[in-house]
Structures are given as C-alpha cells and as structure tokens.
mmCIF file of C-alpha atoms and ligand atoms in Angstrom:
data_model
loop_
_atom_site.group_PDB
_atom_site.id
_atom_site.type_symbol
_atom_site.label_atom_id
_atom_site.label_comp_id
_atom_site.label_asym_id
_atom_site.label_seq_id
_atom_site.Cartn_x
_atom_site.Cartn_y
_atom_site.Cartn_z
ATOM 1 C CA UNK A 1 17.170 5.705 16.576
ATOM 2 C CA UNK A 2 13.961 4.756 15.210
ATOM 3 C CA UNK A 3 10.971 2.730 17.286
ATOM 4 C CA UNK A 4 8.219 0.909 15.518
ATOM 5 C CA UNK A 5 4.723 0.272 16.325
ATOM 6 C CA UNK A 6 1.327 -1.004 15.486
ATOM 7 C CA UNK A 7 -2.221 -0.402 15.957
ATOM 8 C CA UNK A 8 -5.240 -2.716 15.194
ATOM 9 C CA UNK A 9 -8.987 -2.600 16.013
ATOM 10 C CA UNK A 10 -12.533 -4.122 16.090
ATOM 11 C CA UNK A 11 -11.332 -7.525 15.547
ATOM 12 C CA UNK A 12 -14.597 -9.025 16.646
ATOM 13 C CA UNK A 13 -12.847 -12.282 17.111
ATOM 14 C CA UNK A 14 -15.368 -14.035 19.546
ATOM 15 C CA UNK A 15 -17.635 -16.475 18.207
ATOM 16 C CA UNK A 16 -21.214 -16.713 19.324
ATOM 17 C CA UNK A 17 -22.372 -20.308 18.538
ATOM 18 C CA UNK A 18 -24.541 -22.239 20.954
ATOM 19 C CA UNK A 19 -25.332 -19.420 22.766
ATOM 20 C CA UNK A 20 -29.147 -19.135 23.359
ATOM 21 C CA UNK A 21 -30.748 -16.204 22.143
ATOM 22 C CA UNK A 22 -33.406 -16.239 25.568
ATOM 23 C CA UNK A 23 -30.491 -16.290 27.403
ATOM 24 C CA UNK A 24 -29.371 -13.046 26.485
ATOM 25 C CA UNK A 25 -30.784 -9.389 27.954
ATOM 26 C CA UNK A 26 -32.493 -7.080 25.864
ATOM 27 C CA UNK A 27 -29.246 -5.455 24.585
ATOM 28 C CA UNK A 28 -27.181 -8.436 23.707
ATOM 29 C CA UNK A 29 -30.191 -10.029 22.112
ATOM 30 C CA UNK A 30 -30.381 -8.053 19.428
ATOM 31 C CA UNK A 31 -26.321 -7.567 19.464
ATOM 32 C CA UNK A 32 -26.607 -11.474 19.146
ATOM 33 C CA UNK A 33 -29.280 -11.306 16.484
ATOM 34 C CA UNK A 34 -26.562 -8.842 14.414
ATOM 35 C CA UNK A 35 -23.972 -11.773 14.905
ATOM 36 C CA UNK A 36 -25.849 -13.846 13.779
ATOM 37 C CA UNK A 37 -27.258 -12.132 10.611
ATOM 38 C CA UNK A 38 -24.285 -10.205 9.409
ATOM 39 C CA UNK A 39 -20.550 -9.840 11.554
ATOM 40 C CA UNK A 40 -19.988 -13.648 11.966
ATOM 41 C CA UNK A 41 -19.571 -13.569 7.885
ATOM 42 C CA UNK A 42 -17.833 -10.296 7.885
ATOM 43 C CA UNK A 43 -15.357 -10.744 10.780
ATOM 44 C CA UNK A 44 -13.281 -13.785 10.076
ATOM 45 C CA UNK A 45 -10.962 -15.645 11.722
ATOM 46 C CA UNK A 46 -8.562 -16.564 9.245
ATOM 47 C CA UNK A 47 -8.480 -12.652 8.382
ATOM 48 C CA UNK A 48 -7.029 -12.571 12.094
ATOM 49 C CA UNK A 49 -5.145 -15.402 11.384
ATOM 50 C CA UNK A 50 -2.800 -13.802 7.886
ATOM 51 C CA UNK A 51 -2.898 -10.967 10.484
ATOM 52 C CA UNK A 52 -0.877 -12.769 13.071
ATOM 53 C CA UNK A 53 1.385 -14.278 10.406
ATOM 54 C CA UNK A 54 1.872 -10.703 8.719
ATOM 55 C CA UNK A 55 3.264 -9.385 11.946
ATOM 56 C CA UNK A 56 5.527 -11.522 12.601
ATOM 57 C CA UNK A 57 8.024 -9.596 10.012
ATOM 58 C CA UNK A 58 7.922 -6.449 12.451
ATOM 59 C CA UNK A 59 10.283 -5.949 15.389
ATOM 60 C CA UNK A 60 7.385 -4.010 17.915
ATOM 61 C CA UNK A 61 8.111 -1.903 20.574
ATOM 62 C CA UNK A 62 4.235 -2.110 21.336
ATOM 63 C CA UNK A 63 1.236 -3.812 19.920
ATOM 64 C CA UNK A 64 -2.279 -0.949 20.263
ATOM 65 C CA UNK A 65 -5.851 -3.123 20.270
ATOM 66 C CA UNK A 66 -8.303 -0.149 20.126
ATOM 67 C CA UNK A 67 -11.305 -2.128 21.274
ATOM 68 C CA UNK A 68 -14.507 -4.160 20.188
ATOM 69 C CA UNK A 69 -12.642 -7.965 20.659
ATOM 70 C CA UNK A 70 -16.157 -9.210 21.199
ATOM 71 C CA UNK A 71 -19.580 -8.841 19.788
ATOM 72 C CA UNK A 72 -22.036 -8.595 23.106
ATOM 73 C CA UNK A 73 -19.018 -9.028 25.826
ATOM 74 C CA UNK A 74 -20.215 -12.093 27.461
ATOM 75 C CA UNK A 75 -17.841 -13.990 30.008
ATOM 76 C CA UNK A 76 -16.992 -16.577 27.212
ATOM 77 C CA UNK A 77 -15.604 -13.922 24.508
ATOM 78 C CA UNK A 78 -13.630 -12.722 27.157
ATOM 79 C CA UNK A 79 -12.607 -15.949 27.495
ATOM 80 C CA UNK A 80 -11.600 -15.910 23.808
ATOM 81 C CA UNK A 81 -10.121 -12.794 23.778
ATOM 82 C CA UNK A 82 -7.861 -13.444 26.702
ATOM 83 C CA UNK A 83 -6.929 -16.655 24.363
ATOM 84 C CA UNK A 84 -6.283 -14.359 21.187
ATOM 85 C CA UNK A 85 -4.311 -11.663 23.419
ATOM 86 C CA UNK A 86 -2.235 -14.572 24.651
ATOM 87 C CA UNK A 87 -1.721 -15.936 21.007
ATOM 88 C CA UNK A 88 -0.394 -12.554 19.940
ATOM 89 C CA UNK A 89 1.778 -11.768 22.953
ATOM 90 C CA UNK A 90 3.005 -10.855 26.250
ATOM 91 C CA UNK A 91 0.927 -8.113 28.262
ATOM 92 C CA UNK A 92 3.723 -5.342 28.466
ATOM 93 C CA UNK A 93 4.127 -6.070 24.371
ATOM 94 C CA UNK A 94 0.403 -5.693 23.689
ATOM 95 C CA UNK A 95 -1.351 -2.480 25.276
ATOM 96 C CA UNK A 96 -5.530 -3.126 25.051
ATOM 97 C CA UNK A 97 -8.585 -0.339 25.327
ATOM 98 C CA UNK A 98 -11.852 -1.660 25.031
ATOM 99 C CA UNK A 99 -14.961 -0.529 22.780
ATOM 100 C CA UNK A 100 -18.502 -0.181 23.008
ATOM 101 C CA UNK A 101 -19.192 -3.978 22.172
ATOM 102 C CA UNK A 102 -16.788 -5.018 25.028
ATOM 103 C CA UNK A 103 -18.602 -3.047 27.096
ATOM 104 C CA UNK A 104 -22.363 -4.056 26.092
ATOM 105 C CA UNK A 105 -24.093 -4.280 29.218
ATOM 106 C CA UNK A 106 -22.775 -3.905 32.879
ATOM 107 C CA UNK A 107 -21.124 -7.387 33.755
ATOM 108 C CA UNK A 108 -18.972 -8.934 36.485
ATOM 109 C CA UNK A 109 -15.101 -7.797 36.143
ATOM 110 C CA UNK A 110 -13.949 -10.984 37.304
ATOM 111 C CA UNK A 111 -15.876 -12.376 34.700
ATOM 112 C CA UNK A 112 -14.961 -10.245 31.821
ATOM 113 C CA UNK A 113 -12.164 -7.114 32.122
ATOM 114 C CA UNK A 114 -10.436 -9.239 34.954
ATOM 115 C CA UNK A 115 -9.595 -11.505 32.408
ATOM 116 C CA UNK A 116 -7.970 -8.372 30.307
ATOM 117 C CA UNK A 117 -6.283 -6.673 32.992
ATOM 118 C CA UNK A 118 -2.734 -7.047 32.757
ATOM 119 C CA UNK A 119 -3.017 -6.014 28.799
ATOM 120 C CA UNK A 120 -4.927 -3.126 29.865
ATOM 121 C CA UNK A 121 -2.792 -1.693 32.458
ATOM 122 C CA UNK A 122 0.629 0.838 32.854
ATOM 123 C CA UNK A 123 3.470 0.372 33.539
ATOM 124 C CA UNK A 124 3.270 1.385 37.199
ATOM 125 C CA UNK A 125 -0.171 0.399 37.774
ATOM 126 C CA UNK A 126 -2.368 1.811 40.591
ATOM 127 C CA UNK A 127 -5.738 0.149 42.070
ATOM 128 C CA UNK A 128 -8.546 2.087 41.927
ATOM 129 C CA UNK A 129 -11.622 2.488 44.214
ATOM 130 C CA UNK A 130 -13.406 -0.786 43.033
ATOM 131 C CA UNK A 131 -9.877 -2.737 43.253
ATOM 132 C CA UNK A 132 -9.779 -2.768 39.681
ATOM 133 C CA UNK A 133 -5.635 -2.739 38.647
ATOM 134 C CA UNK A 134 -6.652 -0.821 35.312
ATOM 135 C CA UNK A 135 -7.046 2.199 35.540
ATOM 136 C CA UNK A 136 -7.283 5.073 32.868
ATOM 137 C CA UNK A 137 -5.859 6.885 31.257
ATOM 138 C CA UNK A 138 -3.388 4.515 31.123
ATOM 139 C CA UNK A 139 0.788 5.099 30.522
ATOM 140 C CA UNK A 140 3.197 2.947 28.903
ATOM 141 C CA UNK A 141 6.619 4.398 28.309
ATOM 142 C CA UNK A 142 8.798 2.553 25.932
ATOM 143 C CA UNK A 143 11.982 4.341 24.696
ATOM 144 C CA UNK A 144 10.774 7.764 23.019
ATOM 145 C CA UNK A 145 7.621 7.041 22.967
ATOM 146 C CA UNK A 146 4.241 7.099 25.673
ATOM 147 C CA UNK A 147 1.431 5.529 24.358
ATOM 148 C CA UNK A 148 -1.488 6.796 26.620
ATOM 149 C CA UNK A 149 -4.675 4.712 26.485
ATOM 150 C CA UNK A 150 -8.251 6.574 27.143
ATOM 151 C CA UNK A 151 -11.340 4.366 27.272
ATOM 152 C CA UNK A 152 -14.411 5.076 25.819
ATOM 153 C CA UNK A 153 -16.196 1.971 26.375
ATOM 154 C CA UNK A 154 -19.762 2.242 28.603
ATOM 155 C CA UNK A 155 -22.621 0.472 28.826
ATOM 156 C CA UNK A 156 -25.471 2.365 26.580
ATOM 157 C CA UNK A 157 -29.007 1.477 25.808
ATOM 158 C CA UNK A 158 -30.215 -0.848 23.111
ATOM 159 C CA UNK A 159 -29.328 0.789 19.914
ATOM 160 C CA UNK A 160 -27.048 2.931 21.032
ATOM 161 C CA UNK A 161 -22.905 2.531 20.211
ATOM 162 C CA UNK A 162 -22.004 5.372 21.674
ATOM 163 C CA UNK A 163 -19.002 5.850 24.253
ATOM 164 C CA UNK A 164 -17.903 8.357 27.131
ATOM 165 C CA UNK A 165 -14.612 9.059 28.332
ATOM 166 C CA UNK A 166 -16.107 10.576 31.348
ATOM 167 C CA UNK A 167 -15.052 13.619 33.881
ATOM 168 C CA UNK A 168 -12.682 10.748 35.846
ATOM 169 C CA UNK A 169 -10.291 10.893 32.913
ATOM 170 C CA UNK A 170 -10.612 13.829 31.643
ATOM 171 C CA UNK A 171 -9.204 15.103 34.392
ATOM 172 C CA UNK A 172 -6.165 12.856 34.767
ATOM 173 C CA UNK A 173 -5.167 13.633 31.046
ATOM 174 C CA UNK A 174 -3.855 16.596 31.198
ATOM 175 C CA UNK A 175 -0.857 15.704 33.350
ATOM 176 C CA UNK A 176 -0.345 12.719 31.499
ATOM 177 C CA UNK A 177 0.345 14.866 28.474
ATOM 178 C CA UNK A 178 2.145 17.396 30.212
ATOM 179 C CA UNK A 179 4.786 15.242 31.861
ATOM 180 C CA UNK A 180 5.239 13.238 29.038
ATOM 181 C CA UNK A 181 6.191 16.328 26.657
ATOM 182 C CA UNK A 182 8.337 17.943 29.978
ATOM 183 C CA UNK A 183 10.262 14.091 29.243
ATOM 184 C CA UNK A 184 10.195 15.458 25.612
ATOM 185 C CA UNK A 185 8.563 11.838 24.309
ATOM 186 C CA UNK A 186 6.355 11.423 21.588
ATOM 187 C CA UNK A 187 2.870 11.030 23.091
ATOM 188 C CA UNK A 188 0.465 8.358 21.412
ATOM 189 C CA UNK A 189 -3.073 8.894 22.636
ATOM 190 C CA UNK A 190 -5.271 6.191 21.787
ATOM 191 C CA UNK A 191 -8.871 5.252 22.151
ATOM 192 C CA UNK A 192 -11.513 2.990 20.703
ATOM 193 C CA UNK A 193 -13.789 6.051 19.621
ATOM 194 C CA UNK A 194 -13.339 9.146 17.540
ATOM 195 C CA UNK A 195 -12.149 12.283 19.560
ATOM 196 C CA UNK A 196 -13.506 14.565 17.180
ATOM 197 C CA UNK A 197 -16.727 15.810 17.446
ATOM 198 C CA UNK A 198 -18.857 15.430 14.373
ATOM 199 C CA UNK A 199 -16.754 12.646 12.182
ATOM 200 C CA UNK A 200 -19.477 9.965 13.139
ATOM 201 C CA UNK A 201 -22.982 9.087 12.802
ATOM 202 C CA UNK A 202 -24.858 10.683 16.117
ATOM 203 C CA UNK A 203 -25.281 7.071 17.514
ATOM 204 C CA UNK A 204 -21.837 5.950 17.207
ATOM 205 C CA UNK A 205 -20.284 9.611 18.811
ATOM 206 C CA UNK A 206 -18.152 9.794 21.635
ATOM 207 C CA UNK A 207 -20.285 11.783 23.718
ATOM 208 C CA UNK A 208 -17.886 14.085 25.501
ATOM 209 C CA UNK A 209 -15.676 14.205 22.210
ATOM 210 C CA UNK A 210 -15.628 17.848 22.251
ATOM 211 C CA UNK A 211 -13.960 18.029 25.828
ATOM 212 C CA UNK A 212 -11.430 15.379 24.700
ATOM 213 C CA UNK A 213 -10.793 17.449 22.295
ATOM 214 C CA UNK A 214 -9.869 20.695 24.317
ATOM 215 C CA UNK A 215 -7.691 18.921 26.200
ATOM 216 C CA UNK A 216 -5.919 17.306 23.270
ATOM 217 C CA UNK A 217 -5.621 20.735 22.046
ATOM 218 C CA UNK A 218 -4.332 22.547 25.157
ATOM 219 C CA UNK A 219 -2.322 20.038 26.561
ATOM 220 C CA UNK A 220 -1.281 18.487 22.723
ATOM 221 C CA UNK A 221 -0.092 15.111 21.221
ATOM 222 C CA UNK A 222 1.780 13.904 18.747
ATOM 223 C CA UNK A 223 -0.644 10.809 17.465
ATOM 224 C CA UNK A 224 -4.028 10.056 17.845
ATOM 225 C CA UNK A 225 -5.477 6.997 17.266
ATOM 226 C CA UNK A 226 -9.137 4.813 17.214
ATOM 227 C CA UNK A 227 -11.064 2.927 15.082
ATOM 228 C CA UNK A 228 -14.802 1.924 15.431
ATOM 229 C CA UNK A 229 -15.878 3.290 12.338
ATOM 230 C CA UNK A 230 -14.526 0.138 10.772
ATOM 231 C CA UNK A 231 -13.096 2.733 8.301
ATOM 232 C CA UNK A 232 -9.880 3.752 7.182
ATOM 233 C CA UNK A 233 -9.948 7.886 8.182
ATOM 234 C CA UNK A 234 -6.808 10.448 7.965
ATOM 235 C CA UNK A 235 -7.920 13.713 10.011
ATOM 236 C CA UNK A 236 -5.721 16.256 11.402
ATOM 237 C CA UNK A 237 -6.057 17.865 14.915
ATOM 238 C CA UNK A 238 -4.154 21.449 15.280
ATOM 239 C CA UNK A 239 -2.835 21.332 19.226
ATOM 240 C CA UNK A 240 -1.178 24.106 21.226
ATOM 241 C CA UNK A 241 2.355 21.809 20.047
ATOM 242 C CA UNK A 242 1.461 21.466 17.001
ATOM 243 C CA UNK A 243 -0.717 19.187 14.018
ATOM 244 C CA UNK A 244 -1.358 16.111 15.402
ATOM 245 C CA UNK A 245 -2.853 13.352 12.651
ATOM 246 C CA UNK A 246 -5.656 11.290 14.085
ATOM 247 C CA UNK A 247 -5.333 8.335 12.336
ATOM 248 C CA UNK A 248 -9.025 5.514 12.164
ATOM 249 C CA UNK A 249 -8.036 2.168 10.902
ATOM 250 C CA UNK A 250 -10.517 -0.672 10.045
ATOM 251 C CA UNK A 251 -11.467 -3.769 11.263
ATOM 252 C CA UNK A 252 -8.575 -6.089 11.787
ATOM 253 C CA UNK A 253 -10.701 -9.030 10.847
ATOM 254 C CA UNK A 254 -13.096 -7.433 8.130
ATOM 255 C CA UNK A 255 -14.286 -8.787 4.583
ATOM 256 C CA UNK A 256 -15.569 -5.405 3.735
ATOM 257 C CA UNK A 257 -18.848 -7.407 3.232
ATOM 258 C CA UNK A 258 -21.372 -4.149 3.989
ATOM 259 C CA UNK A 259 -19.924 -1.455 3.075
ATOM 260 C CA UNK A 260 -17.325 -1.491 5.545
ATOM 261 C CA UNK A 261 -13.581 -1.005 4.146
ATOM 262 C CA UNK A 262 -11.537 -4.870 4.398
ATOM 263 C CA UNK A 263 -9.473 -5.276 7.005
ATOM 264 C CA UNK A 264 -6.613 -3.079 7.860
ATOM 265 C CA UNK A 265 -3.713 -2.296 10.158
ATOM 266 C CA UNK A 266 -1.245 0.783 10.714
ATOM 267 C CA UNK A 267 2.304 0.206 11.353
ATOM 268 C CA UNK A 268 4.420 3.511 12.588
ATOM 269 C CA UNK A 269 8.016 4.226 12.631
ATOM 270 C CA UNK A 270 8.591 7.113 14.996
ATOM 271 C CA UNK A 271 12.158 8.754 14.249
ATOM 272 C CA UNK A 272 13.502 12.137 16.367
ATOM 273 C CA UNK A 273 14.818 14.580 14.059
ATOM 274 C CA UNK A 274 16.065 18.211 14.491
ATOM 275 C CA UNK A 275 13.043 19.967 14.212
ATOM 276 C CA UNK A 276 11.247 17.397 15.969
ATOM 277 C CA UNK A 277 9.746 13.918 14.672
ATOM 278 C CA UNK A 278 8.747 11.974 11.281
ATOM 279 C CA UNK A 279 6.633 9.841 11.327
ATOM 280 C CA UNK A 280 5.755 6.547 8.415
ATOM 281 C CA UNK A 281 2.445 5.611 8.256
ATOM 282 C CA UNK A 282 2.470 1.922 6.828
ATOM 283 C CA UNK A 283 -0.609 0.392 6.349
ATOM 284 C CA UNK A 284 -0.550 -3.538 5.722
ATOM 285 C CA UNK A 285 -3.794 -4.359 4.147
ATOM 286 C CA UNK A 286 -5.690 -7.899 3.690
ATOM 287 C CA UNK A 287 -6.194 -9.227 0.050
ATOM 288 C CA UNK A 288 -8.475 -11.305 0.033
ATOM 289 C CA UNK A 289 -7.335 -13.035 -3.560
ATOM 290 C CA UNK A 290 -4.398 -14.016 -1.556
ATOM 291 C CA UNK A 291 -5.512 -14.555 1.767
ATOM 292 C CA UNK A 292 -2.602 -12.538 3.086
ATOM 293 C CA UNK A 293 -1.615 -8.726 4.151
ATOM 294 C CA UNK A 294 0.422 -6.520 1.512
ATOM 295 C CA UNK A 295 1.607 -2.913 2.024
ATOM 296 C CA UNK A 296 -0.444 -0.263 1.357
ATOM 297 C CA UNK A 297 0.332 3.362 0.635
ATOM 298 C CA UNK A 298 2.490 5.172 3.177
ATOM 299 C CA UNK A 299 2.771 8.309 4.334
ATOM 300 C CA UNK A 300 5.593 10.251 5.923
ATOM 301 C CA UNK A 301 4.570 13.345 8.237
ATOM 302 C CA UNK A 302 6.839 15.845 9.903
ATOM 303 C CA UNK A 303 5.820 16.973 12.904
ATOM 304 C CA UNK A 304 8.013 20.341 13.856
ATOM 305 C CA UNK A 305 8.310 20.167 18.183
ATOM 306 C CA UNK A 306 7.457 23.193 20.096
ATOM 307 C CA UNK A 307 10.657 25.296 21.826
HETATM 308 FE FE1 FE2 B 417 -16.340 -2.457 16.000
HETATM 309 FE FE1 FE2 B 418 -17.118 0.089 18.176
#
C-alpha cells in the first residue's frame, strides 16, 4: 500500500500594511523595510491561492509547512497564519516547523507560537518546562510513515538568518530515529534549514548543521527535507541505513522575481517494497502564464533497507 504526502515552505503569506515602521525594533525594521521594498511583490497571495486549489486533487496522509509563514513574526501574521493553516486544514492533517522569519525577535508565545500550537505538535504531545505543548523534535506517525519535525528557528541579530537546532534536540533525536526504524517506518525528518553544512551562504547556515548531521548519519533516515533557500536543491546524505535524499523546495508563494526559483511544492508517494522503499518525487510547479500549478519532472528513488 502506498501513502502520499506533501511538503511546502516559505510561504511568506502575512501582509504587512499599516504597520508603522517606528513601531517596529531594530530587527523587524529593517525585516519590514525588505517587505516593503521587495517580498510583498515576490510572495503573492494568489500564488498561495492556485496552491490551495492544486491540492485539492491529492488524497494526503500529511501536509509538511517547513517554516517562514511570516515576514518579521509579529502577533498579527500569526494571526494570519493561524487563518491560512485553518484554510488549508485540520491540525493532525497539517504538521508545521517554523523558520528564521517566524522567529525574528523574542516575542510572547501566547501572542505568536500559541496561536500555532496544535499544528506544531505530536501525536502524544508532552508540555515542556515553559508549559509550551510543542515540543521538539516532534513525532507524527501515520501508517508507514514518521514524519519527525526539528526546529531551527531562533532569534538572531539584525542581519543575520541563521538558525540552531540546539543541544535540547539534538539529544532527543536519536531515539526518535531509532524507535522509529526498530517499528521499521519510513522516517521523514524535516526542518526549515539546511542540515548540511556548507550548502548555504554563511549567514543563512544552520549553525550546528554539522552535528545534525552526525546524528542523521549514525542514527539514519529515509527523507530529509527544508527549504529556506527559496531554491529547488536535490542533495544526497549517505547514513549508517543507507542514502537518504535531502530534498529543498522553494517558496510556496514565489514569483521568482530576484533570482529566486517560482514557487514550488514536492508531493511523495512512499511505497514498501522487498528490498525496502521507492519513493516518487512529484513536484507541482506554478506557471505563472496560467496562474495555476502543473507537474514537474519526477523522480523515482529506491532506497534498499538495512537487515
Ligand atoms: Fe523564507
Ligand atoms: Fe528562512
């Protein structure tokens, strides 16, 4: 039996107007200043809109948003977010990790991630010190498949788009991954940043990309997926189980005005086989002649299981 699911990023949905630029602290000032220049023409909402419409041919067994839903994460594009989220479906259907934008400066959870929460969290879900029920690395389970989320998103000086996934997690991963492959599921690890050290500029890194790394490779994974980059990337991670593709897809929302590739998602159909898994890669890709999504090229991979 086959499962399918999806993975978009960046969508950038919130919209910034009437908010006053001496309002803002130093960091989402000039965040707000980019808005205002460039995203607000590149990241479109009727982009997101064909998007919505698009998916509604595919029967998911879960919905990934790898981050950056806002541009400067004030309360009111968490407001919008939560709106968007709700537009596109039910919590356990849609399973959310934020990005660097989301988390621009430090803000008040209530005001912001509270909103988020219940698309953010596992299946069992535990509370953690700050009462906080999202916690991660976080585990869905659905059929054959465990989609484990790992955020990257921090609050980083002016400048700076950087993320961390931090000692916390990285040290809650490895049993993730390891009970998962004991279940003999097809893990899904995804996160709004690169995991590999060196694919992106120095000020966009992951910081600690090189220990998520190691533990991808000692404790393996099937998938691995981000974005960011706003840029479609195919890379290939050799794990103790195996190759593993890591897999960046583009904005969700993107015109491709600046260099950036026009907006993107990944569908995957995940099928066991004897030797282990194959796995379609089909992107769905927004024309902007037509104002709608059409396939792109697909890919099949076989990934052989470890005995
Ligand atoms: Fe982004
Ligand atoms: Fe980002």
């Amino acid at each position: 039996m086959s499962q399918t699911f999806a993975q978009i990023s960046d969508p950038h949905l919130s919209s910034l107007e009437g908010v006053r630029v001496r309002d803002l602290l130093n960091k989402r000032a000039l965040g707000y200043l980019s808005w205002r220049r460039k995203r607000r023409f590149e990241h479109r909402t009727e982009v997101l809109q064909a998007l919505q419409r698009d998916l509604q041919q595919f029967s998911l067994d879960q919905l990934l948003v790898t981050g950056d839903l806002t541009h400067i994460g004030l309360p009111l594009e968490f407001e919008q977010g939560r709106a968007w989220l709700q537009q596109l479906g039910e919590p356990g259907q849609i399973a959310l990790v934020p990005g660097n934008h989301d988390t621009c400066v430090a803000a008040d959870w209530d005001k912001t991630f509270g909103l988020w929460q219940d698309y953010m969290a596992s299946d069992a879900e535990s509370v953690d010190a700050a009462g906080h029920a999202a916690t991660f690395p976080s585990l869905r389970v659905r059929g054959d498949i465990a989609f484990i989320g790992v955020s990257t998103g921090r609050p980083k000086p002016p400048l700076m788009a950087t993320g961390t996934a931090g000692a916390s997690q990285l040290s809650r991963l490895p049993a993730l991954l390891e009970d998962a492959t004991t279940k003999g599921l097809f893990r899904v690890v995804y996160l709004h940043h690169s995991p590999l050290p060196g694919v992106e500029k120095w000020r966009k890194r992951l910081t600690d990309a090189a220990a998520v790394q190691a533990v991808l490779c000692e404790h393996g994974a099937e998938l691995i997926l981000h974005g960011h980059g706003h840029r479609a990337h195919y890379n290939e991670l050799r794990t103790r189980d195996g190759v593993a593709p890591v897999i960046a897809v583009p904005s969700a929302s993107a015109l491709g005005l600046h260099g950036a590739d026009v907006a993107r998602y990944n569908c995957y159909n995940v099928e066991r086989n004897d030797s282990g898994w194959q796995l379609d890669i089909m992107p769905r890709c927004y024309q902007p002649a037509t104002g709608e999504f059409a396939p792109g090229e697909s890919r099949t991979v076989l990934l052989t299981r470890r005995v």
